[in-house]
XYZ file of C-alpha atoms in Angstrom:
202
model
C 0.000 0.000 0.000
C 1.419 3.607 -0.898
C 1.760 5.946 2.130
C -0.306 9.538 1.729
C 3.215 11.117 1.420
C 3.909 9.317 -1.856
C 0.637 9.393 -3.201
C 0.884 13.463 -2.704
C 4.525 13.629 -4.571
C 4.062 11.423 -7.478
C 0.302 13.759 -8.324
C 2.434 16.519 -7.882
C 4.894 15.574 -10.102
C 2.674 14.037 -12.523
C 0.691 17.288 -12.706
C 3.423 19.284 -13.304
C 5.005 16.867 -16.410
C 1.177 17.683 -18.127
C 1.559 21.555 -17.468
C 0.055 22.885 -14.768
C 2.904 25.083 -12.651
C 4.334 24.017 -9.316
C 2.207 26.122 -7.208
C -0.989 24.530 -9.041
C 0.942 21.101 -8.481
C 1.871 20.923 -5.150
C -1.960 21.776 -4.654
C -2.691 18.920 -6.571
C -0.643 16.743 -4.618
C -2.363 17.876 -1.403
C -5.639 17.241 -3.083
C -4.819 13.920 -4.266
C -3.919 12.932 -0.637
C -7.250 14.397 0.782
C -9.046 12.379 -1.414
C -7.519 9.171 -0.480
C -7.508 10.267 2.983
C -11.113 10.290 2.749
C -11.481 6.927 0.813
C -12.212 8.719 -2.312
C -10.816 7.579 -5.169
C -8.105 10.281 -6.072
C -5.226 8.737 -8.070
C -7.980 7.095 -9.939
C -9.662 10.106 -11.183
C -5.957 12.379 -11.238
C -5.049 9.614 -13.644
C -7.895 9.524 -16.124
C -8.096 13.453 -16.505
C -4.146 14.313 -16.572
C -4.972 11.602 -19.511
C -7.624 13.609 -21.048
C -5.861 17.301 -21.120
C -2.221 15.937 -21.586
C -2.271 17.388 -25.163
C -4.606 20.057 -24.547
C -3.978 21.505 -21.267
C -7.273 23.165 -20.040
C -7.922 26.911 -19.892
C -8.581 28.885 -16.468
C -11.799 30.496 -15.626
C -10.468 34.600 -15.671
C -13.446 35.020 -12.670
C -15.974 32.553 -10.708
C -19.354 34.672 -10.933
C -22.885 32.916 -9.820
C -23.309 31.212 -13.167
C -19.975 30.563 -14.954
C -20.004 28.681 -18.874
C -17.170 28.128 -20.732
C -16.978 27.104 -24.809
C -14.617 24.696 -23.334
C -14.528 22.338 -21.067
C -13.916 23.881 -17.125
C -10.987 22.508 -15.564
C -12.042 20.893 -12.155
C -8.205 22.105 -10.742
C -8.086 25.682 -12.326
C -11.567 26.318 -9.940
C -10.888 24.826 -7.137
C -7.677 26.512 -6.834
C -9.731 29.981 -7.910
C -12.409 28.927 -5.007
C -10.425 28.177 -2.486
C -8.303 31.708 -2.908
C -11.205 33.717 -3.109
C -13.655 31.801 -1.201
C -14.283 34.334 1.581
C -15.578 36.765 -1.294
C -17.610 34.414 -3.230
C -19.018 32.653 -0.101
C -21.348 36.075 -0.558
C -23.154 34.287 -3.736
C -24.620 31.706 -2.023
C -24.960 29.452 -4.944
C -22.515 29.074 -7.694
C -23.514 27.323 -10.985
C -20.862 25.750 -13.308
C -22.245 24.149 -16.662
C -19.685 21.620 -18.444
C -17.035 20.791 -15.906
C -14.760 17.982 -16.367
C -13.982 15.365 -13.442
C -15.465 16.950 -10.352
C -14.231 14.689 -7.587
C -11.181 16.623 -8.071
C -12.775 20.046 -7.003
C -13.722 18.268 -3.859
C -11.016 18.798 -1.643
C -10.818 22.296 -2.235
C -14.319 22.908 -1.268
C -13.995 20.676 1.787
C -10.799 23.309 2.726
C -12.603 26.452 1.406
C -15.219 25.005 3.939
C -12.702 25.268 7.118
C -11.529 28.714 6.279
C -15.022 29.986 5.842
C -16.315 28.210 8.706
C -19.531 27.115 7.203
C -20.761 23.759 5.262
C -20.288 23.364 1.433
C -22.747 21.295 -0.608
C -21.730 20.066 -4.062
C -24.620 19.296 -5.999
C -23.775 17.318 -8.982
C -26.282 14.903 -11.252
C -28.946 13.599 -9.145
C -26.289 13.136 -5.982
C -24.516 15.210 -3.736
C -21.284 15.901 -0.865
C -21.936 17.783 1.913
C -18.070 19.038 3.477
C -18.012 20.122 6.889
C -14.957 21.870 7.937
C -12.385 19.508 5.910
C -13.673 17.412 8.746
C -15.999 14.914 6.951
C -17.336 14.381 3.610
C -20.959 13.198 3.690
C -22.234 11.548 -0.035
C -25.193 9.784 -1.200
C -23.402 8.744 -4.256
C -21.768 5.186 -4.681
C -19.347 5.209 -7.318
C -17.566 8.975 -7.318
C -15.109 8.451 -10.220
C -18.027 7.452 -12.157
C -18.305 11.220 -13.425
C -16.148 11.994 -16.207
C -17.987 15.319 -17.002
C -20.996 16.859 -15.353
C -23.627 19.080 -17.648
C -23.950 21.157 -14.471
C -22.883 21.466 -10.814
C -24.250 23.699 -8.248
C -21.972 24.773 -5.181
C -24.021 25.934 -2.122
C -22.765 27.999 1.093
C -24.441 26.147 3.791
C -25.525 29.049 6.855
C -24.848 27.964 10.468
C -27.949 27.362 12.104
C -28.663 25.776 15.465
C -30.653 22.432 15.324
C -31.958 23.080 18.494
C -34.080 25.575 20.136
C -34.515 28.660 21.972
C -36.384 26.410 25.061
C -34.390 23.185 24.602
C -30.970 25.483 25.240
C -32.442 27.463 28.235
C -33.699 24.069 29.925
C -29.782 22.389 29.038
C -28.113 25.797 30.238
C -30.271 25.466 33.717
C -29.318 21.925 34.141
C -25.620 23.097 33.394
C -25.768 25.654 36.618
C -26.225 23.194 39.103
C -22.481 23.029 38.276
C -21.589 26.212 38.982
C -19.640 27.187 42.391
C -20.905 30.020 44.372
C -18.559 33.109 44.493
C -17.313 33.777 47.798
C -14.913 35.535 50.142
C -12.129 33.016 49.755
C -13.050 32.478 45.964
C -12.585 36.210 45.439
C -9.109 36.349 47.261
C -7.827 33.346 45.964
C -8.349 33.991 41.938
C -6.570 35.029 39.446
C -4.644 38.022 40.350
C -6.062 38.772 43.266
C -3.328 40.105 45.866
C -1.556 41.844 43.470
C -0.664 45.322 44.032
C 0.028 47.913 41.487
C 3.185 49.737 41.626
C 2.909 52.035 39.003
């Protein structure tokens, strides 16, 4: 079995024989390894689209908007890359819409980091299935065979808001329970805390 380490420097360097630079590479690699990490089958899908582009190496997207087309294909690395740099700005759209992308397991592991930095959930909606990526955490699916997507006619990326699942009178009656814990202040609690006895000598 191949550690995570190698599997991250051979997509690297695989990557960067088909054209994509360094920077994009080593992102790649790190991708790759997420993937696995997540039992997802990365070198799989890495293989079959560095494949694909080798003699026509994909164009980037010059801007992710809420609807983005391309004549061409859209290159599942060039976006997530794009996403996961700007992804505090775009998390403002809400919903992004991409029509024509090739291979989208590979945008997955950016989302699922873009999710972490933006502290929210991500959900990729893709065919009739979907991830949901919590924090580069977890990756929940209702889809069996992911590298069974070679190109998607369109793929909808949703920023998930925080809300409680709880509420308002189930919290109060937990937080009551919870101060049955709580020590009453005192005299001795009060001069033995956290700086007490100090004196200022300014």
């Amino acid at each position: 079995m191949m550690s995570f380490s190698e599997i991250e420097i051979v997509s690297k360097r695989a990557s960067k024989s088909i054209g994509y630079s360094w920077g994009i590479s080593e992102e790649i690699g790190k991708s790759v390894r997420l993937l696995e990490m997540f039992n997802l089958p990365g070198i799989s899908t890495l293989n079959q689209y560095l494949k694909k582009i080798k003699s026509n190496h994909p164009k980037k997207l010059k801007n992710i908007d809420k609807t983005n087309k391309s004549d061409d294909e859209i290159c599942p690395i060039y976006t997530g890359v794009s996403i996961l740099d700007n992804c505090n700005q775009i998390q403002e759209f809400k919903v992004i819409k991409f029509f024509n992308m090739n291979y989208p397991l590979l945008i997955i592991p950016f989302l699922s980091r873009s999710s972490e930095i933006v502290n929210k959930q991500i959900c990729l909606n893709l065919n009739d299935g979907k991830y949901i990526l919590n924090s580069n955490k977890t990756i929940l699916t209702n889809i069996e065979k992911s590298n069974d997507f070679e190109n998607v006619n369109e793929l909808t990326i949703e920023f998930l808001e925080n809300k409680n699942l709880f509420t308002d009178i189930e919290w109060k009656e937990l937080y009551k329970m919870s101060e049955d814990t709580f020590v009453p202040e005192t005299e001795n609690l009060k001069n033995s805390a956290a700086g007490a006895g100090l004196t200022d000598n300014d």
